[in-house]
PDB file of C-alpha atoms and ligand atoms in Angstrom:
ATOM      1  CA  MET M   1      10.867 -25.080  26.744  1.00  0.00           C
ATOM      2  CA  GLU M   2      10.348 -24.712  22.968  1.00  0.00           C
ATOM      3  CA  GLU M   3       8.267 -21.770  21.839  1.00  0.00           C
ATOM      4  CA  ASN M   4       5.003 -22.921  20.279  1.00  0.00           C
ATOM      5  CA  VAL M   5       4.523 -20.663  17.335  1.00  0.00           C
ATOM      6  CA  GLU M   6       1.298 -21.289  15.465  1.00  0.00           C
ATOM      7  CA  LYS M   7       1.910 -20.811  11.771  1.00  0.00           C
ATOM      8  CA  GLN M   8      -0.565 -21.384   9.085  1.00  0.00           C
ATOM      9  CA  VAL M   9       0.910 -22.288   5.571  1.00  0.00           C
ATOM     10  CA  PHE M  10      -1.158 -21.230   2.653  1.00  0.00           C
ATOM     11  CA  SER M  11      -0.612 -23.279  -0.430  1.00  0.00           C
ATOM     12  CA  MET M  12      -1.616 -22.180  -3.900  1.00  0.00           C
ATOM     13  CA  PRO M  13      -2.218 -24.441  -6.837  1.00  0.00           C
ATOM     14  CA  ARG M  14      -0.056 -23.633  -9.965  1.00  0.00           C
ATOM     15  CA  ILE M  15      -0.428 -23.962 -13.619  1.00  0.00           C
ATOM     16  CA  GLY M  16      -0.089 -27.634 -14.519  1.00  0.00           C
ATOM     17  CA  ASP M  17      -1.368 -28.860 -11.209  1.00  0.00           C
ATOM     18  CA  LYS M  18      -4.421 -31.081 -10.850  1.00  0.00           C
ATOM     19  CA  ALA M  19      -7.344 -28.809  -9.695  1.00  0.00           C
ATOM     20  CA  PRO M  20      -7.684 -29.386  -6.009  1.00  0.00           C
ATOM     21  CA  ASP M  21     -10.995 -31.283  -5.282  1.00  0.00           C
ATOM     22  CA  PHE M  22     -13.864 -30.154  -3.107  1.00  0.00           C
ATOM     23  CA  LYS M  23     -17.511 -30.601  -2.313  1.00  0.00           C
ATOM     24  CA  ALA M  24     -19.644 -27.723  -2.077  1.00  0.00           C
ATOM     25  CA  VAL M  25     -23.090 -26.333  -1.907  1.00  0.00           C
ATOM     26  CA  THR M  26     -24.073 -23.824  -4.616  1.00  0.00           C
ATOM     27  CA  THR M  27     -27.004 -21.857  -6.022  1.00  0.00           C
ATOM     28  CA  GLN M  28     -27.658 -24.802  -8.455  1.00  0.00           C
ATOM     29  CA  GLY M  29     -27.296 -27.598  -5.872  1.00  0.00           C
ATOM     30  CA  ASP M  30     -24.450 -29.800  -4.630  1.00  0.00           C
ATOM     31  CA  MET M  31     -21.130 -29.704  -6.376  1.00  0.00           C
ATOM     32  CA  ASN M  32     -18.210 -32.316  -6.490  1.00  0.00           C
ATOM     33  CA  PHE M  33     -15.415 -30.360  -8.127  1.00  0.00           C
ATOM     34  CA  PRO M  34     -13.784 -31.001 -10.618  1.00  0.00           C
ATOM     35  CA  ALA M  35     -15.294 -34.262 -11.064  1.00  0.00           C
ATOM     36  CA  ASP M  36     -18.673 -32.998 -12.286  1.00  0.00           C
ATOM     37  CA  TYR M  37     -16.849 -31.072 -15.118  1.00  0.00           C
ATOM     38  CA  LYS M  38     -14.879 -33.987 -16.511  1.00  0.00           C
ATOM     39  CA  GLY M  39     -14.738 -33.657 -20.387  1.00  0.00           C
ATOM     40  CA  GLU M  40     -15.586 -29.815 -20.163  1.00  0.00           C
ATOM     41  CA  TRP M  41     -13.498 -26.796 -19.734  1.00  0.00           C
ATOM     42  CA  VAL M  42     -14.423 -24.813 -16.441  1.00  0.00           C
ATOM     43  CA  ILE M  43     -13.731 -21.463 -15.298  1.00  0.00           C
ATOM     44  CA  LEU M  44     -13.634 -21.147 -11.540  1.00  0.00           C
ATOM     45  CA  PHE M  45     -13.672 -17.477 -10.353  1.00  0.00           C
ATOM     46  CA  SER M  46     -13.965 -15.808  -7.046  1.00  0.00           C
ATOM     47  CA  HIS M  47     -15.326 -12.474  -6.267  1.00  0.00           C
ATOM     48  CA  PRO M  48     -14.905 -10.670  -2.863  1.00  0.00           C
ATOM     49  CA  ALA M  49     -18.580 -10.097  -1.734  1.00  0.00           C
ATOM     50  CA  ASP M  50     -22.403 -10.242  -2.816  1.00  0.00           C
ATOM     51  CA  PHE M  51     -24.092  -7.043  -2.932  1.00  0.00           C
ATOM     52  CA  THR M  52     -20.981  -5.024  -4.041  1.00  0.00           C
ATOM     53  CA  PRO M  53     -21.011  -2.948  -7.221  1.00  0.00           C
ATOM     54  CA  VAL M  54     -17.918  -4.085  -8.941  1.00  0.00           C
ATOM     55  CA  CYS M  55     -18.953  -7.838  -8.439  1.00  0.00           C
ATOM     56  CA  THR M  56     -22.469  -6.965  -9.573  1.00  0.00           C
ATOM     57  CA  SER M  57     -21.060  -5.599 -12.933  1.00  0.00           C
ATOM     58  CA  GLU M  58     -18.975  -8.636 -13.281  1.00  0.00           C
ATOM     59  CA  PHE M  59     -21.855 -11.220 -12.726  1.00  0.00           C
ATOM     60  CA  MET M  60     -24.062  -9.321 -15.096  1.00  0.00           C
ATOM     61  CA  THR M  61     -21.238  -9.374 -17.859  1.00  0.00           C
ATOM     62  CA  PHE M  62     -20.311 -13.048 -17.250  1.00  0.00           C
ATOM     63  CA  ALA M  63     -23.974 -14.278 -17.219  1.00  0.00           C
ATOM     64  CA  SER M  64     -24.728 -12.193 -20.491  1.00  0.00           C
ATOM     65  CA  MET M  65     -21.730 -14.119 -22.130  1.00  0.00           C
ATOM     66  CA  GLN M  66     -22.536 -17.660 -20.698  1.00  0.00           C
ATOM     67  CA  GLU M  67     -23.961 -18.944 -24.089  1.00  0.00           C
ATOM     68  CA  LYS M  68     -20.796 -17.813 -25.782  1.00  0.00           C
ATOM     69  CA  PHE M  69     -18.737 -19.645 -23.368  1.00  0.00           C
ATOM     70  CA  ALA M  70     -20.937 -22.828 -23.539  1.00  0.00           C
ATOM     71  CA  GLU M  71     -20.399 -22.876 -27.326  1.00  0.00           C
ATOM     72  CA  VAL M  72     -16.568 -23.439 -26.569  1.00  0.00           C
ATOM     73  CA  ASN M  73     -17.336 -26.199 -24.176  1.00  0.00           C
ATOM     74  CA  THR M  74     -16.691 -23.993 -21.200  1.00  0.00           C
ATOM     75  CA  LYS M  75     -18.770 -23.908 -18.021  1.00  0.00           C
ATOM     76  CA  LEU M  76     -18.630 -21.125 -15.414  1.00  0.00           C
ATOM     77  CA  VAL M  77     -18.484 -21.429 -11.592  1.00  0.00           C
ATOM     78  CA  GLY M  78     -18.412 -18.587  -9.160  1.00  0.00           C
ATOM     79  CA  LEU M  79     -17.396 -18.550  -5.442  1.00  0.00           C
ATOM     80  CA  SER M  80     -17.351 -16.053  -2.632  1.00  0.00           C
ATOM     81  CA  VAL M  81     -17.208 -16.613   1.310  1.00  0.00           C
ATOM     82  CA  ASP M  82     -20.734 -15.486   1.533  1.00  0.00           C
ATOM     83  CA  GLY M  83     -23.616 -17.863   2.326  1.00  0.00           C
ATOM     84  CA  LEU M  84     -26.070 -19.496   0.091  1.00  0.00           C
ATOM     85  CA  TYR M  85     -28.927 -17.171   1.044  1.00  0.00           C
ATOM     86  CA  SER M  86     -26.946 -14.085   0.474  1.00  0.00           C
ATOM     87  CA  HIS M  87     -26.111 -15.277  -2.900  1.00  0.00           C
ATOM     88  CA  ILE M  88     -29.637 -16.132  -3.834  1.00  0.00           C
ATOM     89  CA  ALA M  89     -30.935 -12.721  -2.542  1.00  0.00           C
ATOM     90  CA  TRP M  90     -28.206 -10.933  -4.395  1.00  0.00           C
ATOM     91  CA  LEU M  91     -28.820 -12.689  -7.669  1.00  0.00           C
ATOM     92  CA  ARG M  92     -32.518 -12.111  -7.421  1.00  0.00           C
ATOM     93  CA  THR M  93     -31.763  -8.313  -6.754  1.00  0.00           C
ATOM     94  CA  ILE M  94     -29.562  -8.292  -9.981  1.00  0.00           C
ATOM     95  CA  LYS M  95     -32.256  -9.732 -11.962  1.00  0.00           C
ATOM     96  CA  GLU M  96     -35.124  -7.734 -10.657  1.00  0.00           C
ATOM     97  CA  LYS M  97     -33.467  -4.297 -10.131  1.00  0.00           C
ATOM     98  CA  ILE M  98     -30.131  -3.621 -11.937  1.00  0.00           C
ATOM     99  CA  GLU M  99     -29.924  -2.301 -15.339  1.00  0.00           C
ATOM    100  CA  TYR M 100     -26.274  -1.808 -16.354  1.00  0.00           C
ATOM    101  CA  LYS M 101     -24.708  -1.028 -19.926  1.00  0.00           C
ATOM    102  CA  GLY M 102     -27.842  -2.287 -21.647  1.00  0.00           C
ATOM    103  CA  MET M 103     -27.897  -5.472 -19.455  1.00  0.00           C
ATOM    104  CA  LYS M 104     -31.186  -5.936 -17.702  1.00  0.00           C
ATOM    105  CA  ASP M 105     -33.287  -8.763 -16.315  1.00  0.00           C
ATOM    106  CA  VAL M 106     -30.119 -10.869 -16.155  1.00  0.00           C
ATOM    107  CA  GLU M 107     -30.446 -14.212 -14.663  1.00  0.00           C
ATOM    108  CA  VAL M 108     -27.400 -15.781 -13.299  1.00  0.00           C
ATOM    109  CA  THR M 109     -27.781 -19.619 -13.945  1.00  0.00           C
ATOM    110  CA  PHE M 110     -24.373 -20.883 -13.409  1.00  0.00           C
ATOM    111  CA  PRO M 111     -23.521 -22.114  -9.967  1.00  0.00           C
ATOM    112  CA  LEU M 112     -22.203 -19.774  -7.215  1.00  0.00           C
ATOM    113  CA  ILE M 113     -20.413 -21.714  -4.497  1.00  0.00           C
ATOM    114  CA  GLU M 114     -21.108 -20.806  -0.708  1.00  0.00           C
ATOM    115  CA  ASP M 115     -17.869 -20.833   1.022  1.00  0.00           C
ATOM    116  CA  ILE M 116     -18.393 -19.369   4.574  1.00  0.00           C
ATOM    117  CA  THR M 117     -15.607 -21.482   6.069  1.00  0.00           C
ATOM    118  CA  MET M 118     -13.172 -20.263   3.231  1.00  0.00           C
ATOM    119  CA  GLU M 119     -12.150 -23.861   2.802  1.00  0.00           C
ATOM    120  CA  VAL M 120     -12.125 -23.699  -0.993  1.00  0.00           C
ATOM    121  CA  ALA M 121     -10.864 -20.118  -1.082  1.00  0.00           C
ATOM    122  CA  ASN M 122      -8.009 -21.082   0.939  1.00  0.00           C
ATOM    123  CA  LYS M 123      -7.352 -24.261  -1.151  1.00  0.00           C
ATOM    124  CA  TYR M 124      -7.272 -22.309  -4.270  1.00  0.00           C
ATOM    125  CA  GLY M 125      -5.138 -19.322  -2.869  1.00  0.00           C
ATOM    126  CA  MET M 126      -7.964 -16.915  -3.246  1.00  0.00           C
ATOM    127  CA  ILE M 127      -7.443 -15.406   0.151  1.00  0.00           C
ATOM    128  CA  GLN M 128      -4.549 -13.015  -0.307  1.00  0.00           C
ATOM    129  CA  PRO M 129      -4.013 -11.317   3.111  1.00  0.00           C
ATOM    130  CA  GLY M 130      -2.112  -8.302   1.842  1.00  0.00           C
ATOM    131  CA  GLU M 131      -5.302  -7.505  -0.137  1.00  0.00           C
ATOM    132  CA  ALA M 132      -7.957  -8.653   2.374  1.00  0.00           C
ATOM    133  CA  THR M 133      -8.113 -11.363   5.129  1.00  0.00           C
ATOM    134  CA  THR M 134     -11.966 -11.802   5.185  1.00  0.00           C
ATOM    135  CA  LYS M 135     -12.666 -11.823   1.413  1.00  0.00           C
ATOM    136  CA  ALA M 136     -11.313 -13.469  -1.737  1.00  0.00           C
ATOM    137  CA  VAL M 137      -9.691 -11.577  -4.359  1.00  0.00           C
ATOM    138  CA  ARG M 138     -10.890 -11.788  -8.126  1.00  0.00           C
ATOM    139  CA  ALA M 139      -9.135 -15.000  -9.014  1.00  0.00           C
ATOM    140  CA  VAL M 140      -9.855 -16.818 -12.289  1.00  0.00           C
ATOM    141  CA  PHE M 141      -8.808 -20.435 -12.691  1.00  0.00           C
ATOM    142  CA  PHE M 142      -9.077 -22.064 -16.219  1.00  0.00           C
ATOM    143  CA  ILE M 143      -9.349 -25.881 -15.998  1.00  0.00           C
ATOM    144  CA  ASP M 144      -9.242 -28.316 -18.975  1.00  0.00           C
ATOM    145  CA  PRO M 145     -11.391 -31.304 -19.356  1.00  0.00           C
ATOM    146  CA  GLU M 146      -8.757 -33.452 -17.677  1.00  0.00           C
ATOM    147  CA  GLY M 147      -9.006 -31.392 -14.434  1.00  0.00           C
ATOM    148  CA  ILE M 148      -5.614 -29.717 -14.916  1.00  0.00           C
ATOM    149  CA  ILE M 149      -5.226 -25.923 -14.141  1.00  0.00           C
ATOM    150  CA  ARG M 150      -4.024 -24.336 -17.455  1.00  0.00           C
ATOM    151  CA  THR M 151      -4.128 -20.568 -16.650  1.00  0.00           C
ATOM    152  CA  ILE M 152      -4.556 -18.559 -13.525  1.00  0.00           C
ATOM    153  CA  ILE M 153      -5.254 -14.774 -13.450  1.00  0.00           C
ATOM    154  CA  TYR M 154      -5.605 -12.638 -10.307  1.00  0.00           C
ATOM    155  CA  TYR M 155      -7.215  -9.083 -10.066  1.00  0.00           C
ATOM    156  CA  PRO M 156      -7.317  -6.999  -6.900  1.00  0.00           C
ATOM    157  CA  LEU M 157     -10.532  -5.869  -5.261  1.00  0.00           C
ATOM    158  CA  SER M 158     -10.817  -2.556  -6.997  1.00  0.00           C
ATOM    159  CA  LEU M 159     -10.503  -3.621 -10.461  1.00  0.00           C
ATOM    160  CA  GLY M 160     -13.347  -5.517 -12.519  1.00  0.00           C
ATOM    161  CA  ARG M 161     -12.076  -8.281 -14.902  1.00  0.00           C
ATOM    162  CA  ASN M 162     -11.964  -8.076 -18.659  1.00  0.00           C
ATOM    163  CA  PHE M 163     -14.210 -10.817 -19.877  1.00  0.00           C
ATOM    164  CA  ASP M 164     -13.437 -10.625 -23.499  1.00  0.00           C
ATOM    165  CA  GLU M 165      -9.731 -11.462 -22.342  1.00  0.00           C
ATOM    166  CA  LEU M 166     -11.152 -14.497 -20.353  1.00  0.00           C
ATOM    167  CA  TYR M 167     -12.946 -15.682 -23.522  1.00  0.00           C
ATOM    168  CA  ARG M 168      -9.955 -15.116 -25.538  1.00  0.00           C
ATOM    169  CA  VAL M 169      -7.769 -17.328 -23.116  1.00  0.00           C
ATOM    170  CA  VAL M 170     -10.281 -20.081 -23.492  1.00  0.00           C
ATOM    171  CA  VAL M 171     -10.264 -20.060 -27.330  1.00  0.00           C
ATOM    172  CA  ALA M 172      -6.403 -19.720 -27.319  1.00  0.00           C
ATOM    173  CA  LEU M 173      -5.789 -22.594 -24.945  1.00  0.00           C
ATOM    174  CA  GLN M 174      -8.064 -24.910 -26.903  1.00  0.00           C
ATOM    175  CA  ALA M 175      -6.657 -23.907 -30.194  1.00  0.00           C
ATOM    176  CA  ALA M 176      -2.995 -24.218 -28.941  1.00  0.00           C
ATOM    177  CA  ASP M 177      -3.842 -27.781 -27.917  1.00  0.00           C
ATOM    178  CA  GLU M 178      -5.618 -28.708 -31.066  1.00  0.00           C
ATOM    179  CA  PHE M 179      -2.950 -27.440 -33.540  1.00  0.00           C
ATOM    180  CA  GLY M 180       0.135 -27.918 -31.535  1.00  0.00           C
ATOM    181  CA  VAL M 181       1.147 -24.291 -31.645  1.00  0.00           C
ATOM    182  CA  ALA M 182       1.641 -21.478 -29.364  1.00  0.00           C
ATOM    183  CA  MET M 183      -0.237 -18.110 -29.458  1.00  0.00           C
ATOM    184  CA  PRO M 184       1.678 -14.702 -29.766  1.00  0.00           C
ATOM    185  CA  ALA M 185       0.872 -11.476 -27.957  1.00  0.00           C
ATOM    186  CA  ASP M 186      -2.818 -10.341 -28.272  1.00  0.00           C
ATOM    187  CA  TRP M 187      -3.505 -13.415 -30.511  1.00  0.00           C
ATOM    188  CA  ARG M 188      -7.045 -13.572 -31.694  1.00  0.00           C
ATOM    189  CA  PRO M 189      -8.575 -16.431 -34.128  1.00  0.00           C
ATOM    190  CA  GLY M 190      -7.346 -15.568 -37.752  1.00  0.00           C
ATOM    191  CA  ASP M 191      -3.973 -14.195 -36.594  1.00  0.00           C
ATOM    192  CA  ASP M 192      -0.777 -16.117 -37.316  1.00  0.00           C
ATOM    193  CA  VAL M 193       0.477 -18.346 -34.662  1.00  0.00           C
ATOM    194  CA  ILE M 194       3.720 -19.300 -33.315  1.00  0.00           C
ATOM    195  CA  VAL M 195       5.518 -22.585 -34.394  1.00  0.00           C
ATOM    196  CA  PRO M 196       7.509 -23.486 -31.235  1.00  0.00           C
ATOM    197  CA  PRO M 197      10.925 -24.839 -31.552  1.00  0.00           C
ATOM    198  CA  ALA M 198      10.748 -28.444 -30.881  1.00  0.00           C
ATOM    199  CA  GLY M 199      10.410 -29.391 -27.223  1.00  0.00           C
ATOM    200  CA  SER M 200       9.629 -25.864 -26.057  1.00  0.00           C
ATOM    201  CA  CYS M 201       6.234 -24.356 -24.799  1.00  0.00           C
ATOM    202  CA  GLY M 202       5.198 -27.741 -23.879  1.00  0.00           C
ATOM    203  CA  VAL M 203       4.699 -28.703 -27.576  1.00  0.00           C
ATOM    204  CA  ALA M 204       5.981 -32.142 -28.253  1.00  0.00           C
ATOM    205  CA  LYS M 205       8.352 -32.912 -31.139  1.00  0.00           C
ATOM    206  CA  ASP M 206       5.943 -35.160 -32.592  1.00  0.00           C
ATOM    207  CA  ARG M 207       3.440 -32.467 -32.941  1.00  0.00           C
ATOM    208  CA  MET M 208       5.795 -30.094 -35.000  1.00  0.00           C
ATOM    209  CA  GLU M 209       5.085 -29.953 -38.722  1.00  0.00           C
ATOM    210  CA  ALA M 210       7.472 -28.070 -40.958  1.00  0.00           C
ATOM    211  CA  LYS M 211       5.400 -26.576 -43.711  1.00  0.00           C
ATOM    212  CA  ASP M 212       5.928 -24.272 -46.683  1.00  0.00           C
ATOM    213  CA  ASP M 213       3.655 -21.501 -45.272  1.00  0.00           C
ATOM    214  CA  MET M 214       5.913 -21.221 -42.125  1.00  0.00           C
ATOM    215  CA  LYS M 215       7.923 -18.106 -42.011  1.00  0.00           C
ATOM    216  CA  CYS M 216      11.081 -18.107 -39.883  1.00  0.00           C
ATOM    217  CA  TYR M 217      12.814 -14.938 -38.734  1.00  0.00           C
ATOM    218  CA  ASP M 218      15.456 -16.833 -36.785  1.00  0.00           C
ATOM    219  CA  TRP M 219      15.687 -20.424 -35.406  1.00  0.00           C
ATOM    220  CA  PHE M 220      13.570 -19.542 -32.437  1.00  0.00           C
ATOM    221  CA  PHE M 221      10.811 -17.281 -33.994  1.00  0.00           C
ATOM    222  CA  CYS M 222       8.789 -19.003 -36.509  1.00  0.00           C
ATOM    223  CA  THR M 223       5.098 -18.295 -37.339  1.00  0.00           C
ATOM    224  CA  LYS M 224       2.447 -19.724 -39.709  1.00  0.00           C
ATOM    225  CA  PRO M 225      -0.994 -18.866 -40.603  1.00  0.00           C
ATOM    226  CA  LEU M 226      -3.931 -20.451 -39.041  1.00  0.00           C
ATOM    227  CA  ASP M 227      -7.224 -20.079 -40.636  1.00  0.00           C
ATOM    228  CA  GLU M 228      -9.988 -18.407 -38.443  1.00  0.00           C
ATOM    229  CA  LYS M 229     -12.524 -20.974 -39.513  1.00  0.00           C
ATOM    230  CA  LYS M 230     -10.305 -23.861 -38.630  1.00  0.00           C
ATOM    231  CA  VAL M 231     -10.023 -22.294 -35.296  1.00  0.00           C
ATOM    232  CA  TRP M 232     -13.720 -21.931 -34.615  1.00  0.00           C
ATOM    233  CA  ASP M 233     -14.504 -25.429 -36.230  1.00  0.00           C
ATOM    234  CA  ALA M 234     -12.012 -26.848 -33.626  1.00  0.00           C
ATOM    235  CA  VAL M 235     -13.116 -25.075 -30.516  1.00  0.00           C
ATOM    236  CA  LYS M 236     -16.919 -25.224 -31.232  1.00  0.00           C
ATOM    237  CA  LYS M 237     -16.918 -28.854 -32.153  1.00  0.00           C
TER     238      LYS M 237
HETATM  239  C1  LIG Y 301     -16.927  -4.287  -5.396  1.00  0.00           C
HETATM  240  O1  LIG Y 301     -17.169  -5.587  -5.962  1.00  0.00           O
HETATM  241  O2  LIG Y 301     -17.433  -3.282  -5.688  1.00  0.00           O
HETATM  242  C2  LIG Y 301     -15.972  -4.318  -4.232  1.00  0.00           C
HETATM  243  C3  LIG Y 301     -15.842  -5.555  -3.431  1.00  0.00           C
HETATM  244  C4  LIG Y 301     -15.069  -5.546  -2.308  1.00  0.00           C
HETATM  245  C5  LIG Y 301     -14.196  -4.425  -2.150  1.00  0.00           C
HETATM  246  C6  LIG Y 301     -14.108  -3.271  -2.986  1.00  0.00           C
HETATM  247  C7  LIG Y 301     -15.088  -3.445  -4.152  1.00  0.00           C
END
């Protein structure tokens, strides 16, 4: 008789994949993801648990930056494997009681998904059993207006995210798309950008422009200036 071994296969979406769709209940009502966000960028992020300190510091920081993300056409969506009433109670406690790094009276108005069945967390590879089997790690998915996953970042339970970096990623992805360039290490608006060799870095040949202001150190490493105002005009349009 054949041995019946029960084996669960966990899949994780990858960069370039269509964001897996799901329907969920959130603190802001029902959600049909990613269809509800067509035409917008969205950051889907998970946290391990409500009523925990690192997560609290993260939610206060993210909520304080919500307007800044909205200016670059980016919505925020949180998720944990806690239930809706836990989410509501935790967010109320944050608003009423927690003061942290000058942030107080912070209202979290972006949706927080309840995922007690872990259906969404499993779909997105947010449960990483080596770290925890009953909680999501700190996953961050950047999804573009067409519903394609463009960047994924994971942090462990014990390390809070750098939200300036998450903002830099959104701006850099949008600017790279808009100008058909790639962004070098630590790029910030106003810095020179990389003009990729034709066909590389996902940049199509027809988007390449050989211009006088391009500086080439070798065939594979060319840069050019990209005016900071042009970047902000493009991403805040
Ligand atoms: C926290 O957010 O503080 C936390 C959550 C789960 C495990 C460890 C820390």
